[in-house]
Every structure is written in C-alpha cells, then in structure tokens.
PDB file of C-alpha atoms in Angstrom:
ATOM      1  CA  MET A   1       7.380 -29.656  13.655  1.00  0.00           C
ATOM      2  CA  ARG A   2       7.681 -28.955   9.735  1.00  0.00           C
ATOM      3  CA  LEU A   3       9.002 -25.332   8.868  1.00  0.00           C
ATOM      4  CA  PRO A   4       7.682 -23.613   5.179  1.00  0.00           C
ATOM      5  CA  THR A   5      10.319 -23.860   3.340  1.00  0.00           C
ATOM      6  CA  LEU A   6      12.080 -20.711   1.818  1.00  0.00           C
ATOM      7  CA  ARG A   7      10.968 -21.515  -1.846  1.00  0.00           C
ATOM      8  CA  GLN A   8       6.986 -21.717   0.126  1.00  0.00           C
ATOM      9  CA  LEU A   9       7.354 -17.884   1.320  1.00  0.00           C
ATOM     10  CA  GLN A  10       8.917 -16.528  -1.725  1.00  0.00           C
ATOM     11  CA  TYR A  11       5.746 -17.986  -3.899  1.00  0.00           C
ATOM     12  CA  LEU A  12       3.357 -16.642  -1.229  1.00  0.00           C
ATOM     13  CA  THR A  13       5.778 -12.829  -1.226  1.00  0.00           C
ATOM     14  CA  ALA A  14       5.406 -12.830  -4.885  1.00  0.00           C
ATOM     15  CA  VAL A  15       1.555 -13.377  -5.140  1.00  0.00           C
ATOM     16  CA  VAL A  16       0.692 -11.055  -2.326  1.00  0.00           C
ATOM     17  CA  GLU A  17       2.495  -7.888  -4.183  1.00  0.00           C
ATOM     18  CA  GLU A  18       1.652  -9.086  -7.579  1.00  0.00           C
ATOM     19  CA  LYS A  19      -2.280 -10.608  -6.514  1.00  0.00           C
ATOM     20  CA  HIS A  20      -2.124 -12.894  -9.836  1.00  0.00           C
ATOM     21  CA  PHE A  21      -1.087 -16.545  -9.551  1.00  0.00           C
ATOM     22  CA  GLY A  22       0.812 -15.725 -13.457  1.00  0.00           C
ATOM     23  CA  HIS A  23       2.239 -13.247 -12.613  1.00  0.00           C
ATOM     24  CA  ALA A  24       3.834 -13.961  -9.965  1.00  0.00           C
ATOM     25  CA  ALA A  25       4.512 -17.429 -10.759  1.00  0.00           C
ATOM     26  CA  GLU A  26       6.987 -15.378 -13.931  1.00  0.00           C
ATOM     27  CA  LYS A  27       8.176 -13.450 -10.807  1.00  0.00           C
ATOM     28  CA  CYS A  28       9.919 -16.776  -8.820  1.00  0.00           C
ATOM     29  CA  PHE A  29      10.338 -18.433 -12.213  1.00  0.00           C
ATOM     30  CA  VAL A  30       8.256 -21.353 -12.186  1.00  0.00           C
ATOM     31  CA  THR A  31       4.789 -22.825 -13.644  1.00  0.00           C
ATOM     32  CA  GLN A  32       1.702 -21.436 -12.057  1.00  0.00           C
ATOM     33  CA  SER A  33       0.679 -24.851 -11.030  1.00  0.00           C
ATOM     34  CA  THR A  34       4.131 -25.179  -9.248  1.00  0.00           C
ATOM     35  CA  LEU A  35       3.756 -21.689  -7.720  1.00  0.00           C
ATOM     36  CA  SER A  36      -0.228 -23.146  -7.068  1.00  0.00           C
ATOM     37  CA  ALA A  37       1.404 -26.077  -5.272  1.00  0.00           C
ATOM     38  CA  GLY A  38       3.424 -24.822  -3.793  1.00  0.00           C
ATOM     39  CA  ILE A  39       0.746 -21.951  -2.031  1.00  0.00           C
ATOM     40  CA  GLN A  40      -1.542 -25.059  -1.125  1.00  0.00           C
ATOM     41  CA  ASP A  41       1.479 -26.908   0.603  1.00  0.00           C
ATOM     42  CA  LEU A  42       1.860 -24.641   2.424  1.00  0.00           C
ATOM     43  CA  GLU A  43      -2.167 -23.479   3.705  1.00  0.00           C
ATOM     44  CA  GLN A  44      -1.867 -27.320   4.571  1.00  0.00           C
ATOM     45  CA  LEU A  45       1.660 -27.016   6.475  1.00  0.00           C
ATOM     46  CA  LEU A  46       0.338 -24.172   8.115  1.00  0.00           C
ATOM     47  CA  GLU A  47      -3.209 -24.865   8.163  1.00  0.00           C
ATOM     48  CA  VAL A  48      -4.782 -21.695   7.899  1.00  0.00           C
ATOM     49  CA  SER A  49      -5.835 -20.450   4.402  1.00  0.00           C
ATOM     50  CA  LEU A  50      -3.363 -17.852   3.481  1.00  0.00           C
ATOM     51  CA  LEU A  51      -5.211 -16.203   0.048  1.00  0.00           C
ATOM     52  CA  GLU A  52      -8.755 -15.704  -1.120  1.00  0.00           C
ATOM     53  CA  ARG A  53      -8.943 -16.147  -4.834  1.00  0.00           C
ATOM     54  CA  THR A  54     -11.773 -15.274  -6.668  1.00  0.00           C
ATOM     55  CA  ASN A  55     -11.944 -15.574 -10.601  1.00  0.00           C
ATOM     56  CA  ARG A  56     -10.055 -12.064 -11.379  1.00  0.00           C
ATOM     57  CA  LYS A  57      -7.669 -11.776  -8.310  1.00  0.00           C
ATOM     58  CA  VAL A  58      -6.004 -13.215  -5.374  1.00  0.00           C
ATOM     59  CA  LEU A  59      -5.783 -11.130  -2.373  1.00  0.00           C
ATOM     60  CA  PRO A  60      -4.198 -12.153   1.373  1.00  0.00           C
ATOM     61  CA  THR A  61      -6.605 -13.256   3.977  1.00  0.00           C
ATOM     62  CA  PRO A  62      -5.762 -11.258   7.236  1.00  0.00           C
ATOM     63  CA  ILE A  63      -3.893 -13.998   8.246  1.00  0.00           C
ATOM     64  CA  GLY A  64      -2.480 -14.510   4.942  1.00  0.00           C
ATOM     65  CA  GLU A  65      -0.928 -10.632   4.757  1.00  0.00           C
ATOM     66  CA  GLU A  66       0.795 -11.148   8.730  1.00  0.00           C
ATOM     67  CA  ILE A  67       2.546 -14.834   7.245  1.00  0.00           C
ATOM     68  CA  ALA A  68       3.747 -13.260   4.558  1.00  0.00           C
ATOM     69  CA  SER A  69       4.974  -9.808   5.766  1.00  0.00           C
ATOM     70  CA  ARG A  70       6.754 -11.864   8.128  1.00  0.00           C
ATOM     71  CA  ALA A  71       8.253 -13.850   5.139  1.00  0.00           C
ATOM     72  CA  GLN A  72       9.330 -11.026   3.600  1.00  0.00           C
ATOM     73  CA  GLN A  73      11.513 -10.553   6.940  1.00  0.00           C
ATOM     74  CA  ILE A  74      12.646 -13.908   6.857  1.00  0.00           C
ATOM     75  CA  LEU A  75      13.636 -13.987   2.833  1.00  0.00           C
ATOM     76  CA  SER A  76      15.421 -10.362   3.393  1.00  0.00           C
ATOM     77  CA  LEU A  77      17.392 -11.780   6.731  1.00  0.00           C
ATOM     78  CA  SER A  78      18.298 -15.795   4.148  1.00  0.00           C
ATOM     79  CA  GLU A  79      20.036 -12.636   1.206  1.00  0.00           C
ATOM     80  CA  ASP A  80      21.261 -11.246   4.340  1.00  0.00           C
ATOM     81  CA  LEU A  81      23.501 -14.223   5.636  1.00  0.00           C
ATOM     82  CA  VAL A  82      24.046 -15.131   1.630  1.00  0.00           C
ATOM     83  CA  ASP A  83      26.142 -10.968   1.489  1.00  0.00           C
ATOM     84  CA  LEU A  84      27.411 -11.415   4.679  1.00  0.00           C
ATOM     85  CA  ALA A  85      28.939 -14.917   3.788  1.00  0.00           C
ATOM     86  CA  LEU A  86      30.001 -12.574   0.546  1.00  0.00           C
ATOM     87  CA  SER A  87      31.281 -10.036   2.268  1.00  0.00           C
ATOM     88  CA  GLU A  88      33.849 -12.333   4.352  1.00  0.00           C
ATOM     89  CA  LYS A  89      35.754 -12.254   0.894  1.00  0.00           C
ATOM     90  CA  ASN A  90      35.917  -8.853  -0.195  1.00  0.00           C
ATOM     91  CA  PRO A  91      34.402  -6.515   2.098  1.00  0.00           C
ATOM     92  CA  LEU A  92      32.929  -3.896   0.334  1.00  0.00           C
ATOM     93  CA  SER A  93      31.133  -6.658  -2.209  1.00  0.00           C
ATOM     94  CA  GLY A  94      27.586  -7.755  -2.578  1.00  0.00           C
ATOM     95  CA  ARG A  95      24.436  -5.910  -2.927  1.00  0.00           C
ATOM     96  CA  ILE A  96      23.476  -2.664  -1.454  1.00  0.00           C
ATOM     97  CA  LYS A  97      19.698  -1.696  -1.626  1.00  0.00           C
ATOM     98  CA  ILE A  98      19.482   1.805  -1.696  1.00  0.00           C
ATOM     99  CA  GLY A  99      15.890   4.358  -0.862  1.00  0.00           C
ATOM    100  CA  ILE A 100      15.832   7.131  -3.467  1.00  0.00           C
ATOM    101  CA  ILE A 101      13.068   9.885  -3.055  1.00  0.00           C
ATOM    102  CA  PRO A 102      12.432  10.483  -6.695  1.00  0.00           C
ATOM    103  CA  THR A 103      13.101  14.892  -6.689  1.00  0.00           C
ATOM    104  CA  ILE A 104      16.971  14.064  -5.074  1.00  0.00           C
ATOM    105  CA  SER A 105      17.838  10.970  -7.630  1.00  0.00           C
ATOM    106  CA  PRO A 106      18.462  12.991 -10.730  1.00  0.00           C
ATOM    107  CA  PHE A 107      20.491  15.488  -9.328  1.00  0.00           C
ATOM    108  CA  LEU A 108      22.726  12.995  -6.736  1.00  0.00           C
ATOM    109  CA  LEU A 109      23.106  10.165  -8.711  1.00  0.00           C
ATOM    110  CA  PRO A 110      24.774  10.893 -11.513  1.00  0.00           C
ATOM    111  CA  LYS A 111      27.272  12.560  -9.078  1.00  0.00           C
ATOM    112  CA  VAL A 112      27.901   9.742  -7.196  1.00  0.00           C
ATOM    113  CA  LEU A 113      27.091   6.377  -8.758  1.00  0.00           C
ATOM    114  CA  PRO A 114      29.676   6.407 -11.865  1.00  0.00           C
ATOM    115  CA  THR A 115      32.913   7.062  -8.740  1.00  0.00           C
ATOM    116  CA  VAL A 116      30.571   4.690  -6.519  1.00  0.00           C
ATOM    117  CA  ARG A 117      30.596   2.269  -9.420  1.00  0.00           C
ATOM    118  CA  LYS A 118      34.750   2.772 -10.235  1.00  0.00           C
ATOM    119  CA  GLN A 119      35.323   2.400  -7.157  1.00  0.00           C
ATOM    120  CA  LEU A 120      33.619  -1.050  -5.816  1.00  0.00           C
ATOM    121  CA  PRO A 121      32.753  -2.762  -8.822  1.00  0.00           C
ATOM    122  CA  GLU A 122      31.447  -5.408  -6.735  1.00  0.00           C
ATOM    123  CA  LEU A 123      29.034  -4.113  -4.962  1.00  0.00           C
ATOM    124  CA  GLU A 124      25.516  -4.350  -6.744  1.00  0.00           C
ATOM    125  CA  ILE A 125      24.009  -0.886  -6.322  1.00  0.00           C
ATOM    126  CA  VAL A 126      19.885  -1.328  -6.740  1.00  0.00           C
ATOM    127  CA  LEU A 127      17.780   1.391  -6.647  1.00  0.00           C
ATOM    128  CA  ILE A 128      14.434   1.904  -5.312  1.00  0.00           C
ATOM    129  CA  GLU A 129      12.312   5.005  -6.585  1.00  0.00           C
ATOM    130  CA  ASP A 130       9.450   6.336  -3.755  1.00  0.00           C
ATOM    131  CA  GLN A 131       8.171   8.146  -1.126  1.00  0.00           C
ATOM    132  CA  SER A 132       9.212   8.779   1.768  1.00  0.00           C
ATOM    133  CA  GLU A 133       6.785   6.770   3.996  1.00  0.00           C
ATOM    134  CA  ARG A 134       7.071   4.078   1.595  1.00  0.00           C
ATOM    135  CA  LEU A 135      11.205   3.801   1.472  1.00  0.00           C
ATOM    136  CA  LEU A 136      10.534   4.291   5.724  1.00  0.00           C
ATOM    137  CA  ASP A 137       8.405   0.620   5.469  1.00  0.00           C
ATOM    138  CA  GLN A 138      10.578  -1.484   3.098  1.00  0.00           C
ATOM    139  CA  LEU A 139      13.526   0.152   5.281  1.00  0.00           C
ATOM    140  CA  GLU A 140      11.411  -0.882   8.588  1.00  0.00           C
ATOM    141  CA  SER A 141      10.681  -4.643   6.722  1.00  0.00           C
ATOM    142  CA  GLY A 142      14.300  -4.935   5.529  1.00  0.00           C
ATOM    143  CA  ASN A 143      13.453  -5.193   1.729  1.00  0.00           C
ATOM    144  CA  ILE A 144      15.772  -2.375   1.701  1.00  0.00           C
ATOM    145  CA  ASP A 145      19.328  -1.684   3.200  1.00  0.00           C
ATOM    146  CA  VAL A 146      19.940   2.584   3.144  1.00  0.00           C
TER     147      VAL A 146
END
C-alpha cells in the first residue's frame, strides 16, 4: 500500500486554506504546476476527488475537507517530531505556537516577551492572535501549542 507524502499533504492543506492554487503554491514555495501535479497524484493515490475546481476558486469536496483536516494533524505531529529531537539537545529550544486573544496581547506581551526572549534565546515563539473559539479549534487540531 502506497502512502501519501508529507509534501502532498502540505499541498492539500495549503490549497484548502488559501482556496487558490497560486497562493497555495507561493505558500509552499513551489510552482503552481508542481503543486497541481502533487494534488493530482494524491487524488489518484487515494482514488477520490479532493477539490472542486472552478475558474475563480478552489473548494474542498466533503471528503477533501476531512482529509485536509487529518492531514493538518499529521503535519503538526511531524513538526512535533522535529521539535522533540531538537529539544533533546536543548530542552528550552525549538518552536512554540502560542494563541492569544487580541484584547489581552497588547497588555501582556510587552511585559512578558522581552524577559522570555532574553532568558530563552533558542526558543522560537510564534504568536497567533484570534478569537477564543478559533484558538480552541486550532489547539485541538494541533496548530497551536498553548
């Protein structure tokens, strides 16, 4: 049994997120034809249509939406593997994705971040500002850590 590649899963999640092949290709740092071929290979491998293509936009099919959601979880777990290996060398290094609501961030972050960055220079902090409900969804899907 052949399995999808992480690259194919990245292409699918980018297209579902961007709803546009060109923007998804830019996000993945590949040409649009490379991205399109990767998606077609994935569709052939899985023997399902993942995307509905129109002249103006691209939308996931219902199965495409579900597969993209699971693909995002797989990609997140793959990133966690790399972070875990890096943290073995230095436990307080690597990337941490922190979700925060916009009403708190202007007050909390200026007080906390300078100290954290000074004390943990090898820790890459990625901040995602959004509404509470969407942050909880991202936390559940593994897109953010905290």
